[in-house]
Coordinates of C-alpha atoms in Angstrom, one line a residue:
M15 CA 0.0 0.0 0.0
P16 CA 1.6 3.4 -1.0
L17 CA 2.7 5.6 1.8
K18 CA 0.3 8.4 2.9
T19 CA 2.4 10.3 5.4
K20 CA 4.4 13.4 4.5
L21 CA 7.8 12.9 2.9
Q22 CA 10.8 15.2 3.2
S23 CA 11.6 17.0 0.0
S24 CA 14.9 18.9 -0.8
Y25 CA 17.1 20.1 -3.7
N26 CA 19.5 17.4 -2.4
C27 CA 17.8 14.2 -3.5
V28 CA 20.4 11.9 -1.9
L29 CA 20.0 13.4 1.6
A30 CA 16.2 13.7 1.3
C31 CA 16.0 10.0 0.3
A32 CA 18.2 8.9 3.1
Y33 CA 16.2 11.0 5.6
N34 CA 12.9 9.5 4.5
V35 CA 14.3 5.9 4.8
L36 CA 15.6 6.7 8.3
M37 CA 12.4 8.3 9.5
H38 CA 10.4 5.2 8.5
H39 CA 13.0 2.6 9.6
V40 CA 13.9 4.1 13.0
K41 CA 10.5 5.8 13.5
V42 CA 11.9 8.8 15.4
S43 CA 11.7 12.4 14.3
F44 CA 14.9 14.3 14.0
P45 CA 15.8 17.6 12.3
F46 CA 16.7 17.2 8.6
A47 CA 19.4 19.8 9.2
C48 CA 21.3 17.2 11.3
L49 CA 21.8 15.2 8.1
C50 CA 22.6 18.1 5.8
L51 CA 24.9 20.2 8.0
T52 CA 28.4 18.9 8.5
P53 CA 31.8 20.4 9.4
K54 CA 32.6 20.5 5.6
F55 CA 29.3 22.2 4.6
F56 CA 31.0 25.3 3.3
K57 CA 34.2 23.8 2.0
L58 CA 34.6 24.1 -1.8
E59 CA 36.7 22.0 -4.1
H60 CA 37.7 22.4 -7.7
L61 CA 38.5 19.3 -9.7
P62 CA 41.8 19.9 -11.5
H63 CA 40.7 19.0 -15.0
E64 CA 36.9 19.6 -14.8
P65 CA 35.2 23.1 -14.9
L66 CA 33.2 22.3 -11.8
L67 CA 33.1 23.7 -8.3
L68 CA 31.9 21.2 -5.7
S69 CA 30.8 21.1 -2.1
E70 CA 31.0 17.9 0.1
H71 CA 29.5 14.9 -1.7
P72 CA 26.1 14.0 -0.2
E73 CA 27.1 10.4 0.2
Q74 CA 29.9 11.5 2.6
A75 CA 27.4 13.5 4.6
M76 CA 25.0 10.5 4.7
V77 CA 27.7 8.0 5.6
R78 CA 28.9 10.3 8.4
L79 CA 25.5 10.4 10.1
L80 CA 24.9 6.7 9.5
S81 CA 28.2 5.8 11.1
R82 CA 27.3 7.9 14.1
I83 CA 24.0 6.1 14.7
G84 CA 25.3 2.6 14.0
A85 CA 23.8 2.2 10.5
E86 CA 25.2 1.7 7.0
A87 CA 24.3 2.3 3.4
V88 CA 24.0 -0.8 1.2
Y89 CA 23.6 -0.8 -2.6
P90 CA 22.4 -4.3 -3.3
D91 CA 23.4 -6.1 -6.6
I92 CA 20.1 -7.3 -8.1
G93 CA 21.7 -8.8 -11.2
S94 CA 20.0 -6.9 -14.1
P95 CA 17.2 -4.4 -14.8
D96 CA 14.9 -7.4 -15.4
H97 CA 14.9 -8.1 -11.7
A98 CA 14.3 -4.5 -10.5
S99 CA 10.5 -4.6 -10.3
A100 CA 10.4 -7.9 -8.4
Y101 CA 13.1 -6.7 -5.9
A102 CA 11.2 -3.5 -5.3
D103 CA 7.9 -5.3 -4.7
T104 CA 9.5 -7.7 -2.2
Y105 CA 11.3 -4.8 -0.4
L106 CA 8.3 -2.5 -0.3
A107 CA 6.1 -5.3 1.2
Q108 CA 8.1 -4.8 4.4
H109 CA 9.4 -1.2 4.1
A110 CA 7.8 2.2 3.5
V111 CA 10.1 3.6 0.9
L112 CA 12.9 2.5 -1.5
P113 CA 15.4 5.0 -3.0
F114 CA 16.4 4.3 -6.6
F115 CA 19.1 6.0 -8.8
I116 CA 17.9 7.4 -12.1
N117 CA 19.0 9.1 -15.4
L118 CA 17.4 12.5 -15.2
R119 CA 16.8 12.5 -19.0
Y120 CA 13.9 10.2 -18.2
S121 CA 12.6 11.9 -15.1
A122 CA 8.8 12.0 -15.1
L123 CA 8.3 15.6 -13.8
D124 CA 11.3 17.5 -15.1
P125 CA 13.4 15.6 -17.7
A126 CA 16.9 16.9 -18.3
P127 CA 18.0 17.7 -21.9
I128 CA 21.1 15.5 -21.6
D129 CA 22.0 12.2 -19.9
N130 CA 22.6 12.9 -16.2
D131 CA 22.7 9.8 -14.0
Y132 CA 25.3 10.9 -11.4
W133 CA 23.8 10.4 -7.9
N134 CA 20.3 11.4 -8.9
M135 CA 17.7 9.6 -6.8
Q136 CA 13.9 9.4 -6.3
L137 CA 11.7 7.2 -4.1
L138 CA 9.5 4.2 -4.8
L139 CA 6.5 4.1 -2.5
G140 CA 4.6 1.0 -3.6
R141 CA 2.1 0.2 -6.3
D142 CA -1.1 2.1 -7.0
A143 CA -4.1 -0.2 -6.2
S144 CA -6.1 0.7 -9.3
S145 CA -3.5 0.9 -12.0
G146 CA -0.9 -1.6 -10.7
Q147 CA 1.8 0.9 -11.6
F148 CA 4.5 2.0 -9.1
L149 CA 3.9 5.2 -7.2
A150 CA 7.1 7.2 -7.0
F151 CA 8.1 10.5 -5.3
D152 CA 10.4 13.2 -6.7
T153 CA 12.2 14.7 -3.7
F154 CA 13.3 17.8 -5.6
H155 CA 9.7 18.8 -6.6
G156 CA 8.0 17.3 -3.6
K157 CA 5.4 15.5 -5.7
D158 CA 4.4 11.9 -6.2
Y159 CA 3.6 10.4 -9.7
P160 CA 2.6 7.1 -11.3
L161 CA 5.6 5.2 -12.9
D162 CA 5.0 2.7 -15.6
A163 CA 7.3 -0.2 -16.3
E164 CA 8.8 1.2 -19.5
R165 CA 9.8 4.5 -17.9
F166 CA 11.1 2.8 -14.8
R167 CA 13.4 0.7 -16.9
L168 CA 14.6 3.7 -18.9
M169 CA 15.3 5.6 -15.6
I170 CA 17.4 2.8 -14.0
D171 CA 19.1 1.1 -17.0
T172 CA 21.9 3.7 -17.0
P173 CA 25.7 3.5 -16.7
F174 CA 25.8 4.8 -13.1
N175 CA 23.9 1.8 -11.9
Y176 CA 26.6 -0.5 -13.3
R177 CA 29.3 1.3 -11.3
T178 CA 29.9 -1.5 -8.8
R179 CA 32.1 -4.4 -9.4
E180 CA 29.3 -6.7 -8.4
G181 CA 26.9 -5.8 -11.2
F182 CA 23.7 -3.8 -11.3
A183 CA 22.8 -1.7 -8.2
P184 CA 20.0 0.8 -8.8
F185 CA 18.7 0.9 -5.2
L186 CA 19.9 2.3 -1.9
T187 CA 19.0 0.5 1.3
I188 CA 20.0 1.4 4.9
V189 CA 20.7 -1.3 7.5
V190 CA 20.0 -0.2 11.0
H191 CA 21.9 -2.6 13.3
D192 CA 20.3 -1.5 16.6
P193 CA 17.2 0.6 16.1
E194 CA 16.9 1.5 19.8
E195 CA 20.5 2.7 19.9
S196 CA 20.0 4.6 16.7
R197 CA 16.9 6.3 18.1
S198 CA 18.7 7.4 21.2
E199 CA 21.6 8.9 19.2
L200 CA 19.2 10.7 16.8
A201 CA 17.2 12.1 19.7
R202 CA 20.3 13.8 21.0
M203 CA 20.9 15.7 17.8
T204 CA 19.8 19.3 17.5
M205 CA 19.6 21.8 14.8
L206 CA 21.5 24.4 16.8
A207 CA 24.5 22.0 17.3
S208 CA 24.5 21.1 13.6
L209 CA 24.4 24.7 12.5
A210 CA 27.3 25.5 14.9
E211 CA 29.3 22.6 13.5
A212 CA 28.8 23.8 9.9
A213 CA 29.6 27.5 10.8
A214 CA 32.7 26.8 12.7
D215 CA 36.1 27.4 11.1
Y216 CA 35.0 28.7 7.7
P217 CA 37.7 27.7 5.2
L218 CA 38.4 31.1 3.8
E219 CA 41.8 30.7 2.2
S220 CA 41.1 27.3 0.7
N221 CA 37.8 28.5 -0.7
L222 CA 39.4 31.5 -2.3
E223 CA 42.1 29.3 -3.8
A224 CA 39.5 26.8 -5.1
G225 CA 37.5 29.5 -6.8
H226 CA 40.5 31.2 -8.4
S227 CA 41.7 27.8 -9.7
Y228 CA 38.2 27.2 -11.1
V229 CA 38.1 30.6 -12.9
T230 CA 41.6 30.0 -14.3
L231 CA 40.4 26.7 -15.8
L232 CA 37.3 28.3 -17.2
R233 CA 39.4 31.0 -18.9
K234 CA 41.7 28.3 -20.3
L235 CA 38.9 26.2 -21.7
Y236 CA 36.5 28.9 -23.0
L237 CA 38.4 32.2 -23.7
H238 CA 38.9 31.2 -27.3
D239 CA 35.9 30.4 -29.5
D240 CA 36.6 27.1 -31.3
G241 CA 33.2 26.9 -32.9
R242 CA 31.7 24.3 -30.6
N243 CA 28.1 24.4 -29.4
L244 CA 28.6 24.9 -25.6
H245 CA 25.0 24.6 -24.5
N246 CA 25.4 21.2 -22.8
E247 CA 28.6 22.2 -21.1
I248 CA 27.1 25.4 -19.7
Y249 CA 24.1 23.4 -18.6
K250 CA 26.3 21.0 -16.6
I251 CA 28.5 23.8 -15.1
I252 CA 25.5 25.9 -14.0
G253 CA 23.7 22.8 -12.7
F254 CA 26.5 22.3 -10.2
Q255 CA 26.5 26.0 -9.4
R256 CA 22.7 25.7 -8.6
I257 CA 23.6 23.1 -5.9
L258 CA 25.8 25.7 -4.2
I259 CA 23.1 28.4 -4.4
K260 CA 20.5 26.0 -2.9
Q261 CA 22.9 25.2 0.0
R262 CA 23.1 28.9 0.9
E263 CA 19.3 29.2 0.7
Q264 CA 19.0 26.1 2.9
I265 CA 21.3 27.3 5.7
G266 CA 19.3 30.5 5.7
D267 CA 16.1 28.5 6.2
F268 CA 17.7 26.5 9.0
A269 CA 19.1 29.6 10.7
E270 CA 15.6 31.2 10.6
M271 CA 14.1 28.1 12.2
V272 CA 16.4 28.6 15.3
G273 CA 15.6 32.3 15.5
Y274 CA 18.7 33.9 14.0
P275 CA 17.6 37.5 13.3
N276 CA 19.8 37.9 10.2
A277 CA 18.8 34.7 8.4
Q278 CA 17.5 36.7 5.4
R279 CA 21.1 37.7 4.7
F280 CA 21.7 34.1 3.4
D281 CA 19.0 34.6 0.9
E282 CA 20.8 37.7 -0.3
L283 CA 24.0 35.7 -0.3
A284 CA 22.3 33.1 -2.5
K285 CA 21.3 35.8 -4.9
A286 CA 24.9 37.0 -5.1
W287 CA 25.9 33.4 -5.9
D288 CA 23.2 33.3 -8.6
A289 CA 24.6 36.5 -10.1
F290 CA 28.1 35.0 -10.1
S291 CA 26.8 31.9 -11.9
Y292 CA 25.1 34.1 -14.5
G293 CA 28.5 35.8 -15.0
I294 CA 30.0 32.3 -15.6
A295 CA 27.5 31.5 -18.3
M296 CA 28.0 34.9 -20.0
A297 CA 31.8 34.7 -19.9
I298 CA 31.8 31.2 -21.5
S299 CA 29.3 32.4 -24.2
R300 CA 31.1 35.6 -25.0
H301 CA 34.7 34.4 -24.9
E302 CA 35.8 37.9 -23.6
R303 CA 38.9 38.3 -21.4
D304 CA 37.4 41.1 -19.4
S305 CA 34.5 38.8 -18.4
F306 CA 36.8 36.2 -17.0
D307 CA 38.8 38.9 -15.2
R308 CA 35.6 40.1 -13.6
L309 CA 34.8 36.6 -12.4
S310 CA 38.1 36.5 -10.4
D311 CA 37.3 39.8 -8.7
E312 CA 33.7 38.8 -8.1
W313 CA 34.8 35.5 -6.6
E314 CA 37.1 37.3 -4.1
A315 CA 34.2 39.6 -3.0
L316 CA 31.7 36.8 -2.8
I317 CA 33.7 34.5 -0.6
R318 CA 34.8 37.2 1.7
R319 CA 31.2 38.3 2.1
E320 CA 30.2 34.6 2.8
H321 CA 33.0 34.3 5.4
R322 CA 31.7 37.4 7.2
Q323 CA 28.1 36.2 7.3
V324 CA 29.0 32.7 8.5
S325 CA 31.3 34.1 11.2
E326 CA 28.4 36.3 12.4
L327 CA 26.2 33.3 12.5
E328 CA 28.8 31.4 14.5
K329 CA 29.1 34.2 17.0
W330 CA 25.3 34.3 17.5
L331 CA 25.1 30.5 17.9
K332 CA 27.6 30.3 20.8
P333 CA 25.5 32.0 23.5
S334 CA 22.3 30.5 22.0
R335 CA 23.7 27.0 22.6
G336 CA 24.7 27.9 26.0

């Protein structure tokens, strides 16, 4: 029977899916912030040969919390796409939700224009009683939808799901070794403590360096017009930038929940990140040296502004926690 209770939605599909699994496995309410916010929340990294700026991988955040509560993530090998529906039916007969990895090109609610199967997840909830189709939940949009067998196969029969040595692994399951111990640990977690952990020791110098390295590579790759159609490359680059923007919006939401009076400044910060991302797209499209030079200056100002705001939040949190 499909789940009727409210599910957590978020721009971060991995953490939203993990949270929903835990909520229904362990059956204890805990703040979503405790899964999202880690000591590396603000740390940025630039891949040496990829024009991408990244934050901490969501799997690392998930594994960190699971380790703390005595649980682990398991990606079962089910053999082939032919076995996916039967596996899901068997699993959902005993569990409320089942996360599955998809290629966003075949997403039901908002399909991507290109193949994108890197750590994109949605939830299976069971089967609709009248149609017999799966009912699925898109954590990004916060909506459920019917999923027919043909689309389900297109979603999961994608290279990412063959990433393990064992074979075909389209699902995430979470093994909770001692539910009572896990409940006790989760009950001790607070949003205030998680915010303080994320805001402590902002990595100013390493973030400045990561961004300047990023802009340098963008300049190297895109300053000269070689006649290529760059639409798909820009789409991918800005897609990763959107994650960073959403993170800034998210921490503003969490800060507002605990009563921080300047929480709206993180919304303003997110808008500044959005403007920087727009500048990236324009610089790549125009191939102008001045545009790339401005990106370097804008990055410096953006990160120093973020450092000030996070430091102010950290100072406010110290007496609040006490």
